[in-house]
CSV table of C-alpha atoms in Angstrom, one decimal:
chain,number,residue,atom,x,y,z
A,1318,MET,CA,66.6,28.8,118.2
A,1319,VAL,CA,69.5,31.7,118.0
A,1320,THR,CA,68.5,34.9,117.2
A,1321,GLN,CA,70.9,37.4,116.7
A,1322,ALA,CA,70.8,41.2,117.3
A,1323,HIS,CA,70.1,43.2,114.4
A,1324,PRO,CA,74.0,43.7,112.9
A,1325,LEU,CA,73.6,47.6,112.7
A,1326,GLU,CA,73.4,47.8,116.5
A,1327,HIS,CA,75.4,44.9,117.6
A,1328,THR,CA,77.8,44.1,115.1
A,1329,PRO,CA,81.5,45.0,115.9
A,1330,LEU,CA,83.4,46.8,113.7
A,1331,LEU,CA,85.5,44.5,111.5
A,1332,ALA,CA,89.6,44.7,112.4
A,1333,ASN,CA,91.3,46.8,110.3
A,1334,THR,CA,94.0,44.3,108.2
A,1335,LEU,CA,96.2,47.7,108.1
A,1336,ASN,CA,95.8,48.0,111.3
A,1337,PRO,CA,95.3,44.5,113.4
A,1338,LEU,CA,95.7,45.9,117.1
A,1339,ARG,CA,92.6,48.2,116.4
A,1340,LYS,CA,90.5,47.0,119.1
A,1341,ILE,CA,86.6,45.7,118.4
A,1342,THR,CA,84.6,48.5,120.1
A,1343,SER,CA,81.7,47.2,121.0
A,1344,SER,CA,80.0,43.1,120.8
A,1345,VAL,CA,77.4,40.7,120.0
A,1346,THR,CA,74.3,40.5,121.4
A,1347,VAL,CA,72.8,36.7,121.2
A,1348,ARG,CA,69.6,35.7,123.1
A,1349,THR,CA,68.1,32.5,123.2
A,1350,PRO,CA,64.1,32.5,123.5
A,1351,PRO,CA,62.3,29.5,124.8
A,1352,GLN,CA,61.6,26.9,122.5
A,1353,LEU,CA,58.2,27.1,122.2
A,1354,ILE,CA,58.3,30.3,120.1
A,1355,THR,CA,58.8,29.8,116.8
A,1356,ARG,CA,57.9,32.9,115.7
A,1357,ARG,CA,60.1,34.8,112.7
A,1358,ARG,CA,61.8,38.2,114.0
A,1359,GLN,CA,60.8,40.9,112.3
A,1360,VAL,CA,63.3,43.1,111.2
A,1361,PRO,CA,62.8,47.1,112.1
A,1362,ARG,CA,61.9,49.4,109.3
A,1363,PHE,CA,65.4,50.7,108.4
A,1364,GLN,CA,67.6,47.7,109.0
A,1365,ILE,CA,69.2,45.3,106.6
A,1366,SER,CA,69.3,41.3,107.6
A,1367,THR,CA,72.5,40.8,106.4
A,1368,THR,CA,76.2,40.1,108.1
A,1369,ALA,CA,78.6,42.5,107.3
A,1370,PRO,CA,81.6,40.5,105.8
A,1371,LYS,CA,85.2,40.1,106.4
A,1372,ARG,CA,87.3,42.6,104.5
A,1373,GLU,CA,89.8,41.7,101.4
A,1374,LYS,CA,92.8,40.6,102.3
A,1375,ASP,CA,94.1,38.9,98.3
A,1376,ALA,CA,96.2,42.1,97.0
A,1377,ARG,CA,95.2,40.9,93.7
A,1378,LYS,CA,91.3,42.1,94.2
A,1379,ARG,CA,92.1,45.0,96.6
A,1380,VAL,CA,91.4,47.8,94.8
A,1381,VAL,CA,93.4,51.4,95.5
A,1382,ILE,CA,92.6,54.8,94.1
A,1383,THR,CA,96.2,56.1,92.4
A,1384,GLY,CA,95.2,58.9,91.1
A,1385,MET,CA,92.6,62.1,90.4
A,1386,GLY,CA,91.6,64.1,87.3
A,1387,LEU,CA,89.1,66.9,86.6
A,1388,VAL,CA,87.6,69.9,84.0
A,1389,SER,CA,85.6,72.0,86.3
A,1390,VAL,CA,84.5,75.7,86.5
A,1391,PHE,CA,87.3,76.5,88.6
A,1392,GLY,CA,90.1,75.0,85.6
A,1393,ASN,CA,91.7,71.6,85.7
A,1394,ASN,CA,94.1,71.4,87.9
A,1395,VAL,CA,93.0,69.5,91.3
A,1396,ASP,CA,94.4,71.6,94.1
A,1397,THR,CA,93.2,75.3,92.1
A,1398,TYR,CA,89.9,73.7,92.0
A,1399,TYR,CA,90.0,72.7,96.0
A,1400,GLU,CA,91.5,75.7,96.7
A,1401,ARG,CA,88.7,78.1,94.9
A,1402,LEU,CA,86.4,75.7,96.7
A,1403,LEU,CA,87.8,76.2,100.4
A,1404,ALA,CA,87.6,80.2,99.3
A,1405,GLY,CA,83.8,80.1,98.8
A,1406,GLU,CA,84.0,80.9,95.1
A,1407,SER,CA,80.5,80.6,93.1
A,1408,GLY,CA,81.4,79.5,90.1
A,1409,VAL,CA,77.6,80.4,88.8
A,1410,LYS,CA,77.2,83.3,86.3
A,1411,LEU,CA,75.1,84.4,83.3
A,1412,ILE,CA,75.2,82.1,80.2
A,1413,ASP,CA,77.2,83.3,77.3
A,1414,ARG,CA,77.6,80.2,74.8
A,1415,PHE,CA,74.3,81.1,73.4
A,1416,ASP,CA,71.6,83.5,73.8
A,1417,ALA,CA,69.4,82.7,76.4
A,1418,SER,CA,67.5,85.7,76.8
A,1419,GLU,CA,64.3,84.3,75.9
A,1420,PHE,CA,64.9,81.2,78.7
A,1421,PRO,CA,63.3,81.7,82.2
A,1422,THR,CA,66.5,80.8,83.7
A,1423,ARG,CA,69.8,82.1,81.8
A,1424,PHE,CA,72.4,81.3,84.3
A,1425,GLY,CA,74.6,78.3,85.4
A,1426,ALA,CA,77.9,76.9,86.2
A,1427,GLN,CA,79.3,77.3,83.1
A,1428,ILE,CA,82.8,76.4,82.1
A,1429,CYS,CA,84.7,79.1,79.7
A,1430,GLY,CA,88.2,79.2,78.5
A,1431,PHE,CA,89.1,75.4,78.3
A,1432,ASP,CA,92.3,74.7,77.1
A,1433,SER,CA,92.6,71.1,75.8
A,1434,ASP,CA,96.3,72.1,74.3
A,1435,GLY,CA,99.4,69.5,74.8
A,1436,TYR,CA,96.1,66.8,75.9
A,1437,ILE,CA,94.6,66.9,72.6
A,1438,MET,CA,95.3,66.7,69.2
A,1439,ALA,CA,94.1,69.8,66.8
A,1440,LYS,CA,92.8,68.0,64.3
A,1441,ASN,CA,90.7,65.7,66.8
A,1442,ASP,CA,89.6,69.2,69.0
A,1443,ARG,CA,87.9,71.1,66.4
A,1444,ARG,CA,85.7,68.1,65.7
A,1445,LEU,CA,84.7,66.6,69.3
A,1446,ASP,CA,82.3,67.4,71.4
A,1447,ASP,CA,82.9,68.7,75.2
A,1448,CYS,CA,81.9,65.7,76.5
A,1449,GLN,CA,84.9,64.2,75.0
A,1450,ARG,CA,87.1,66.3,75.4
A,1451,TYR,CA,86.8,66.5,79.0
A,1452,CYS,CA,86.3,62.9,79.5
A,1453,ILE,CA,90.0,62.8,77.8
A,1454,VAL,CA,91.3,65.9,79.6
A,1455,ALA,CA,90.3,64.8,82.8
A,1456,GLY,CA,91.3,61.1,82.2
A,1457,LYS,CA,95.1,62.4,81.3
A,1458,LYS,CA,95.2,64.3,84.0
A,1459,ALA,CA,94.3,61.4,86.0
A,1460,LEU,CA,96.6,59.3,84.7
A,1461,GLU,CA,99.9,62.2,85.5
A,1462,ASP,CA,98.2,61.9,88.6
A,1463,SER,CA,98.7,58.4,89.3
A,1464,GLY,CA,102.7,58.8,87.7
A,1465,LEU,CA,101.9,57.3,84.4
A,1466,GLY,CA,101.9,60.6,82.2
A,1467,GLY,CA,103.4,60.3,78.4
A,1468,VAL,CA,106.0,57.6,78.7
A,1469,GLN,CA,105.6,55.6,81.5
A,1470,LEU,CA,102.7,54.8,80.7
A,1471,SER,CA,104.6,51.9,78.8
A,1472,LYS,CA,105.3,50.0,82.5
A,1473,ILE,CA,101.7,48.6,82.0
A,1474,ASP,CA,100.2,46.1,80.3
A,1475,LYS,CA,97.9,48.5,77.8
A,1476,GLU,CA,95.6,44.8,77.6
A,1477,ARG,CA,94.6,44.7,81.0
A,1478,ALA,CA,93.7,48.5,81.2
A,1479,GLY,CA,90.5,49.9,80.7
A,1480,VAL,CA,88.2,53.3,80.4
A,1481,LEU,CA,84.6,53.2,82.0
A,1482,VAL,CA,83.5,56.8,82.4
A,1483,GLY,CA,80.2,57.5,81.7
A,1484,THR,CA,77.4,60.4,81.1
A,1485,GLY,CA,73.8,61.2,81.4
A,1486,MET,CA,73.3,62.9,77.8
A,1487,GLY,CA,76.3,62.1,75.8
A,1488,GLY,CA,77.6,64.4,73.1
A,1489,THR,CA,74.3,66.8,73.4
A,1490,THR,CA,75.9,70.1,71.5
A,1491,VAL,CA,77.1,68.0,68.6
A,1492,PHE,CA,73.6,66.1,68.3
A,1493,SER,CA,71.6,69.5,68.9
A,1494,ASP,CA,73.9,71.3,66.1
A,1495,GLY,CA,73.4,68.4,63.5
A,1496,LEU,CA,69.6,68.8,64.4
A,1497,VAL,CA,70.0,72.6,63.3
A,1498,THR,CA,72.0,72.3,60.0
A,1499,LEU,CA,69.1,69.1,59.3
A,1500,MET,CA,66.4,71.8,59.5
A,1501,GLU,CA,68.2,74.7,58.2
A,1502,ASN,CA,70.7,72.8,55.0
A,1503,GLY,CA,68.9,69.8,54.8
A,1504,TYR,CA,70.5,66.3,55.4
A,1505,LYS,CA,73.4,66.1,53.0
A,1506,LYS,CA,75.0,69.0,55.2
A,1507,VAL,CA,75.2,67.2,58.6
A,1508,SER,CA,78.4,66.3,59.8
A,1509,PRO,CA,79.3,62.6,59.3
A,1510,PHE,CA,80.7,62.7,63.1
A,1511,LEU,CA,77.2,63.5,64.4
A,1512,THR,CA,76.5,59.9,65.4
A,1513,PRO,CA,80.0,58.7,66.6
A,1514,TYR,CA,80.4,61.7,68.8
A,1515,SER,CA,77.0,62.4,70.2
A,1516,ILE,CA,76.9,58.3,71.8
A,1517,PRO,CA,77.5,58.3,75.5
A,1518,SER,CA,80.9,55.6,74.8
A,1519,MET,CA,82.5,58.0,72.4
A,1520,GLY,CA,84.2,59.8,75.4
A,1521,PRO,CA,85.8,56.9,77.3
A,1522,ALA,CA,86.8,55.4,73.7
A,1523,SER,CA,88.5,58.2,72.4
A,1524,LEU,CA,90.7,58.0,76.1
A,1525,ALA,CA,91.1,54.7,75.4
A,1526,ILE,CA,92.6,55.2,71.6
A,1527,ASP,CA,94.7,58.0,72.9
A,1528,VAL,CA,96.0,56.1,75.6
A,1529,GLY,CA,96.3,53.1,74.2
A,1530,PHE,CA,93.8,51.0,76.8
A,1531,MET,CA,92.4,47.8,75.4
A,1532,GLY,CA,90.4,46.7,78.5
A,1533,PRO,CA,86.9,46.9,78.9
A,1534,THR,CA,86.0,50.6,77.9
A,1535,TYR,CA,82.4,51.6,77.8
A,1536,ALA,CA,80.1,54.3,79.4
A,1537,ILE,CA,77.2,54.0,81.9
A,1538,ALA,CA,74.2,56.0,81.8
A,1539,ALA,CA,72.6,56.6,84.5
A,1540,ALA,CA,72.2,60.5,85.4
A,1541,CYS,CA,73.4,61.7,88.5
A,1542,ALA,CA,74.5,58.1,89.6
A,1543,THR,CA,77.1,57.3,86.8
A,1544,SER,CA,79.6,58.0,88.3
A,1545,ASN,CA,79.3,55.8,91.4
A,1546,TYR,CA,78.2,53.3,88.9
A,1547,CYS,CA,81.3,53.4,87.0
A,1548,PHE,CA,83.3,53.3,90.2
A,1549,TYR,CA,81.7,49.9,91.2
A,1550,ALA,CA,81.9,48.7,87.8
A,1551,ALA,CA,85.6,49.2,87.3
A,1552,ALA,CA,86.3,47.5,90.9
A,1553,ASN,CA,84.5,44.5,90.2
A,1554,HIS,CA,86.5,44.0,86.7
A,1555,ILE,CA,89.8,44.5,89.1
A,1556,ARG,CA,88.6,42.0,91.2
A,1557,GLU,CA,87.6,39.6,88.6
A,1558,GLY,CA,90.3,39.4,86.9
A,1559,VAL,CA,89.7,41.4,84.2
A,1560,ALA,CA,91.6,43.8,83.9
A,1561,ASP,CA,94.6,45.7,86.4
A,1562,LEU,CA,94.2,49.6,86.2
A,1563,MET,CA,91.1,51.5,85.4
A,1564,ILE,CA,90.1,54.7,84.8
A,1565,ALA,CA,86.8,55.6,86.1
A,1566,GLY,CA,84.0,58.4,86.7
A,1567,GLY,CA,81.7,60.9,84.7
A,1568,VAL,CA,81.0,63.6,82.8
A,1569,ASP,CA,78.5,66.3,81.8
A,1570,THR,CA,77.8,69.1,79.5
A,1571,GLY,CA,74.3,70.1,79.2
A,1572,PHE,CA,75.2,74.1,77.9
A,1573,ASN,CA,73.1,74.4,74.8
A,1574,PRO,CA,69.3,75.2,74.2
A,1575,ILE,CA,67.8,72.1,74.1
A,1576,ILE,CA,69.0,70.8,76.9
A,1577,LEU,CA,68.4,74.1,78.8
A,1578,ALA,CA,65.0,73.9,77.6
A,1579,GLY,CA,64.5,70.7,78.7
A,1580,PHE,CA,65.3,71.2,81.9
A,1581,CYS,CA,62.9,74.6,81.7
A,1582,ALA,CA,60.2,72.6,81.2
A,1583,CYS,CA,60.6,70.5,84.1
A,1584,ASN,CA,60.5,73.8,86.4
A,1585,ALA,CA,63.3,71.9,87.9
A,1586,LEU,CA,66.0,75.3,87.7
A,1587,SER,CA,66.6,78.1,90.1
A,1588,LYS,CA,65.1,81.4,88.3
A,1589,ARG,CA,67.7,84.1,90.4
A,1590,ASN,CA,68.5,85.6,87.5
A,1591,ASP,CA,69.1,89.0,89.2
A,1592,GLU,CA,71.7,87.5,91.7
A,1593,PRO,CA,73.0,84.0,90.0
A,1594,HIS,CA,75.9,83.5,92.4
A,1595,THR,CA,73.4,83.2,95.2
A,1596,ALA,CA,71.1,80.9,93.4
A,1597,SER,CA,72.5,77.3,94.5
A,1598,ARG,CA,71.7,77.2,97.9
A,1599,PRO,CA,71.1,73.8,99.3
A,1600,TRP,CA,69.0,73.4,102.8
A,1601,ASP,CA,68.1,77.1,102.5
A,1602,GLN,CA,64.6,77.9,103.0
A,1603,ASN,CA,64.8,79.8,100.3
A,1604,ARG,CA,65.8,77.8,97.8
A,1605,ASP,CA,64.1,77.3,94.5
A,1606,GLY,CA,65.6,74.8,92.2
A,1607,PHE,CA,69.0,73.6,91.2
A,1608,VAL,CA,71.6,75.2,89.2
A,1609,MET,CA,72.7,73.4,85.8
A,1610,GLY,CA,76.6,72.6,85.9
A,1611,GLU,CA,79.4,70.8,84.1
A,1612,GLY,CA,82.6,68.9,84.0
A,1613,ALA,CA,84.5,65.7,84.5
A,1614,GLY,CA,85.7,64.1,87.9
A,1615,VAL,CA,87.2,60.9,87.3
A,1616,LEU,CA,90.1,58.3,89.6
A,1617,VAL,CA,92.6,55.9,88.6
A,1618,MET,CA,91.5,52.5,89.8
A,1619,GLU,CA,93.7,49.5,90.0
A,1620,SER,CA,94.8,46.1,92.4
A,1621,LEU,CA,97.3,47.0,95.4
A,1622,GLU,CA,99.3,44.4,94.0
A,1623,HIS,CA,99.5,46.6,90.7
A,1624,ALA,CA,99.7,49.6,92.5
A,1625,MET,CA,102.3,48.3,94.6
A,1626,LYS,CA,104.5,46.8,92.1
A,1627,ARG,CA,104.7,50.0,89.8
A,1628,ASP,CA,105.5,52.2,93.4
A,1629,ALA,CA,102.3,54.1,93.1
A,1630,PRO,CA,101.2,57.0,95.0
A,1631,ILE,CA,98.3,55.1,96.7
A,1632,ILE,CA,95.6,57.4,97.6
A,1633,ALA,CA,93.0,55.5,99.3
A,1634,GLU,CA,91.3,52.1,99.1
A,1635,TYR,CA,88.3,51.0,97.6
A,1636,LEU,CA,85.9,48.3,100.1
A,1637,GLY,CA,83.1,47.5,98.5
A,1638,GLY,CA,79.5,48.6,97.0
A,1639,ALA,CA,75.6,48.5,97.7
A,1640,ILE,CA,72.7,49.3,95.1
A,1641,ASN,CA,69.3,49.3,96.1
A,1642,CYS,CA,66.4,51.4,94.7
A,1643,ASP,CA,63.0,53.2,96.1
A,1644,ALA,CA,60.4,52.2,94.0
A,1645,TYR,CA,58.3,55.7,94.7
A,1646,SER,CA,58.1,57.5,92.2
A,1647,ILE,CA,59.2,59.4,89.0
A,1648,ALA,CA,57.9,63.0,90.6
A,1649,ALA,CA,58.9,63.1,94.1
A,1650,PRO,CA,61.5,61.7,96.2
A,1651,ARG,CA,60.1,59.1,98.7
A,1652,PRO,CA,59.6,61.8,102.0
A,1653,ASP,CA,60.8,59.0,104.8
A,1654,GLY,CA,63.8,58.4,103.0
A,1655,PHE,CA,64.0,54.6,103.1
A,1656,GLY,CA,65.9,53.9,100.1
A,1657,ILE,CA,68.8,56.1,100.9
A,1658,THR,CA,68.8,54.6,104.5
A,1659,SER,CA,68.9,51.4,103.2
A,1660,CYS,CA,71.7,52.0,101.3
A,1661,ILE,CA,73.7,53.5,103.9
A,1662,GLN,CA,73.0,50.9,105.9
A,1663,SER,CA,73.9,48.5,103.4
A,1664,SER,CA,77.1,50.3,102.8
A,1665,LEU,CA,78.4,50.1,106.5
A,1666,LEU,CA,77.7,46.5,106.8
A,1667,ASN,CA,79.1,45.5,103.5
A,1668,ALA,CA,82.4,47.9,104.7
A,1669,GLY,CA,82.4,46.5,107.9
A,1670,VAL,CA,81.6,50.1,110.1
A,1671,SER,CA,79.0,50.1,112.8
A,1672,ALA,CA,76.3,53.2,112.9
A,1673,GLU,CA,78.1,53.9,116.0
A,1674,GLU,CA,81.3,54.8,115.0
A,1675,VAL,CA,82.3,58.5,114.8
A,1676,VAL,CA,81.1,59.7,111.4
A,1677,ASN,CA,81.7,63.5,111.9
A,1678,TYR,CA,81.6,64.5,107.7
A,1679,ILE,CA,79.0,64.2,105.2
A,1680,ASN,CA,79.3,65.8,101.7
A,1681,ALA,CA,76.0,65.8,101.1
A,1682,HIS,CA,74.1,65.6,97.8
A,1683,ALA,CA,72.2,68.8,98.4
A,1684,THR,CA,70.7,69.6,94.8
A,1685,SER,CA,68.8,72.9,96.4
A,1686,THR,CA,65.6,71.7,95.7
A,1687,LYS,CA,62.1,71.8,98.1
A,1688,ALA,CA,61.9,68.2,98.4
A,1689,GLY,CA,65.2,66.5,97.7
A,1690,ASP,CA,67.4,68.6,100.5
A,1691,ILE,CA,64.7,67.6,103.2
A,1692,ALA,CA,64.6,63.7,102.0
A,1693,GLU,CA,68.2,63.4,102.2
A,1694,LEU,CA,68.5,64.8,105.7
A,1695,THR,CA,65.7,62.7,107.0
A,1696,ALA,CA,67.8,59.5,105.8
A,1697,LEU,CA,70.6,61.0,107.6
A,1698,LYS,CA,68.6,61.3,110.9
A,1699,ASN,CA,67.2,57.4,110.2
A,1700,VAL,CA,70.8,55.8,110.5
A,1701,PHE,CA,72.7,58.4,112.8
A,1702,LYS,CA,71.2,59.2,115.5
A,1703,ASN,CA,74.1,61.1,117.8
A,1704,ARG,CA,74.6,63.5,115.4
A,1705,GLU,CA,76.9,66.0,117.5
A,1706,GLY,CA,80.3,66.7,116.0
A,1707,PHE,CA,78.7,66.5,112.6
A,1708,LYS,CA,79.7,68.9,110.0
A,1709,MET,CA,78.2,68.9,106.5
A,1710,ASN,CA,78.6,70.7,103.5
A,1711,ALA,CA,77.3,71.3,99.8
A,1712,THR,CA,79.8,71.2,97.2
A,1713,LYS,CA,76.6,71.9,94.7
A,1714,SER,CA,76.6,75.7,96.5
A,1715,MET,CA,79.6,76.8,94.1
A,1716,ILE,CA,79.8,74.9,90.9
A,1717,GLY,CA,76.2,73.8,90.2
A,1718,HIS,CA,75.0,70.2,89.6
A,1719,SER,CA,76.9,68.8,86.7
A,1720,LEU,CA,75.0,66.0,87.1
A,1721,ALA,CA,77.0,62.8,85.7
A,1722,ALA,CA,80.2,64.6,87.0
A,1723,ALA,CA,78.4,65.2,90.1
A,1724,GLY,CA,80.0,62.2,92.0
A,1725,GLY,CA,83.2,62.5,90.3
A,1726,MET,CA,83.8,65.9,91.3
A,1727,GLU,CA,83.0,65.8,94.4
A,1728,ALA,CA,84.7,62.4,95.1
A,1729,ILE,CA,87.7,64.5,94.6
A,1730,ALA,CA,86.7,67.4,96.8
A,1731,THR,CA,86.2,64.7,100.0
A,1732,ILE,CA,89.3,63.4,99.3
A,1733,LYS,CA,91.2,66.7,99.3
A,1734,ALA,CA,89.0,67.4,102.7
A,1735,ILE,CA,90.9,64.5,104.1
A,1736,GLN,CA,94.1,65.3,102.8
A,1737,THR,CA,94.5,69.1,103.9
A,1738,GLY,CA,91.8,69.0,107.1
A,1739,TRP,CA,90.3,72.1,105.9
A,1740,LEU,CA,85.9,71.6,104.6
A,1741,HIS,CA,84.7,74.3,102.0
A,1742,PRO,CA,81.9,75.8,103.0
A,1743,THR,CA,78.5,75.9,101.9
A,1744,ILE,CA,77.9,79.3,100.3
A,1745,ASN,CA,74.8,81.1,100.4
A,1746,GLN,CA,73.0,80.1,103.6
A,1747,PHE,CA,71.0,82.9,104.2
A,1748,ASN,CA,67.9,81.2,106.4
A,1749,LEU,CA,69.0,77.8,107.3
A,1750,ASP,CA,65.9,75.0,107.0
A,1751,PRO,CA,64.9,74.4,110.5
A,1752,GLU,CA,64.5,70.8,109.8
A,1753,VAL,CA,69.0,71.1,109.3
A,1754,GLU,CA,70.7,69.6,112.6
A,1755,PHE,CA,73.9,69.8,111.4
A,1756,ASP,CA,76.5,72.3,110.8
A,1757,THR,CA,76.6,73.1,107.5
A,1758,VAL,CA,79.8,74.8,107.2
A,1759,ALA,CA,77.9,78.0,106.1
A,1760,ASN,CA,79.5,80.2,104.2
A,1761,HIS,CA,83.5,79.9,105.3
A,1762,LYS,CA,85.5,77.3,105.6
A,1763,GLN,CA,86.2,75.3,108.4
A,1764,GLN,CA,89.7,73.0,110.1
A,1765,HIS,CA,88.3,69.7,110.9
A,1766,GLU,CA,90.1,66.5,111.9
A,1767,ILE,CA,87.8,63.7,109.9
A,1768,ASN,CA,87.3,60.8,111.5
A,1769,VAL,CA,84.8,58.8,109.1
A,1770,ALA,CA,83.3,61.1,105.8
A,1771,ILE,CA,80.3,60.6,103.8
A,1772,LEU,CA,80.2,61.9,100.9
A,1773,LYS,CA,76.6,61.6,99.9
A,1774,GLU,CA,77.0,62.2,96.1
A,1775,GLU,CA,79.8,60.1,95.7
A,1776,ALA,CA,81.0,59.2,99.2
A,1777,PHE,CA,83.7,58.8,101.1
A,1778,VAL,CA,83.9,57.6,104.4
A,1779,CYS,CA,86.8,58.4,106.1
A,1780,ASP,CA,88.2,57.2,109.6
A,1781,ALA,CA,91.0,58.4,110.5
A,1782,ASN,CA,93.4,55.8,112.5
A,1783,GLY,CA,96.7,57.0,113.6
A,1784,VAL,CA,98.7,59.6,112.0
A,1785,GLU,CA,98.8,57.6,108.5
A,1786,MET,CA,95.4,55.6,108.1
A,1787,LYS,CA,91.9,57.1,106.9
A,1788,LEU,CA,89.1,54.5,106.5
A,1789,VAL,CA,87.1,56.0,103.8
A,1790,ILE,CA,83.7,54.5,103.0
A,1791,SER,CA,82.0,56.0,99.3
A,1792,MET,CA,78.4,56.3,100.4
A,1793,GLU,CA,77.7,58.7,98.2
A,1794,ASN,CA,73.5,57.6,96.9
A,1795,ARG,CA,75.1,58.3,93.7
A,1796,ARG,CA,71.6,58.0,92.6
A,1797,MET,CA,70.3,57.6,89.4
A,1798,GLN,CA,67.8,60.3,89.2
A,1799,MET,CA,65.0,61.7,86.9
A,1800,VAL,CA,63.4,65.4,86.9
A,1801,VAL,CA,59.9,66.0,86.7
A,1802,MET,CA,58.1,68.8,87.2
A,1803,ASP,CA,60.3,70.6,89.7
A,1804,GLU,CA,61.9,68.1,92.1
A,1805,ILE,CA,64.8,65.5,91.4
A,1806,GLN,CA,63.7,62.3,92.0
A,1807,CYS,CA,65.7,59.8,93.7
A,1808,LEU,CA,65.6,55.9,91.8
A,1809,THR,CA,68.6,54.2,92.6
A,1810,GLU,CA,71.4,54.4,95.6
A,1811,ARG,CA,74.7,53.2,94.7
A,1812,PRO,CA,77.1,54.0,97.7
A,1813,ILE,CA,80.7,53.0,97.4
A,1814,MET,CA,83.7,52.3,100.0
A,1815,MET,CA,87.3,53.5,99.9
A,1816,GLU,CA,89.5,53.4,102.6
A,1817,ARG,CA,92.3,55.9,103.1
A,1818,VAL,CA,95.7,54.1,103.6
A,1819,GLY,CA,99.7,54.5,104.3
A,1820,TYR,CA,101.6,52.0,102.5
A,1821,ARG,CA,104.9,53.4,102.9
């Protein structure tokens, strides 16, 4: 009988297919115990008993990222969005979309002055909910970034291109307005667009109709886990040969009275009405709840073969994924972080990355809730024992928590950090929680050469290997969450993996 040591502790990093000269940094430990010992070896609590698979070599099944698009409180341009994050700006202010004066929370990261000109026909623009409007604009921006704007779309087979953009709530404003109309004026005055424009799938459907994509098109509704679910499913469609290209990500809008009332009833939101710009303060000892945000963040994903045939600008490579559930409670996160821990370990194994490899950047989930922030930290400590040289920041400190869109928007921020070598700050760091053992990039941006980056919201792990290549493992514990009482419960983790590459 041969007993092999646990793979996270001793399995070597798989050879990088883009750099076959990369050396294996650790070895496999094999032990042969006495033959009379027949007891099965017990796996330590936070460890996974599977072996890391080899990376995909078939160009038809390798999934790459070729474009990014967003709608945010800082505008619709990816570079401008990241520049304002680097500047440490807060996008949080008092709500002016409706009268919120009677609510216990009267602020959020609300998008103002949204402009869809040139992306949506005026007739449709008047009818659509913001959920669909944000989805269409972000999707078309991503296509432009991918070299597929306008007439360039004719270069691809639209029957093999799809849209998978999910939302946690759907068209809430159309639904809310319809309810008011029903109560005040009766059913005959309700808009015929109420039903189609309030369902979650209308965002990707509207985008697909607009650009003519006839491949897999639907929405996944998994609250804060939505973007990662969509990336995961989109990659599988490509690998299974169902599609060549997918637009994938998340969108959410929530600034209407009924949604704000729901979150207030849960006691989940910060109540710093006198200083809203300082309300989102991840890891600060005086944090008192999350700040509501909105927006959209999407990626263009396609097979490597397809991208290279059309000479696309390749940004990253998707490597794989993992999923689990902590099966604990709908009212509080599991204190020991087990669900998040095991999911991170599964992701590392699936990507062929050992825990001993140099992980030195984490874009955290960090919603600014009392229990949630600490549960996430506990999970990271379980996996990464040596935290020297780590940098960790929280995008939500500036743009709030945009629910289903959070993963897509923070994925874009992480990619920009890899590209620029600059980490945006975590603002509102006044009194750091003593349990935090990482450099949180407090209040000011920092220059940082990223070896491996973990986006614990939509996670990317990026391993710099030479000038042109960075390994990216998207590890966000993109979590399906429910808000109950005053904390966020992690129900489902879905990390994804990507690899930053240079093909030319």
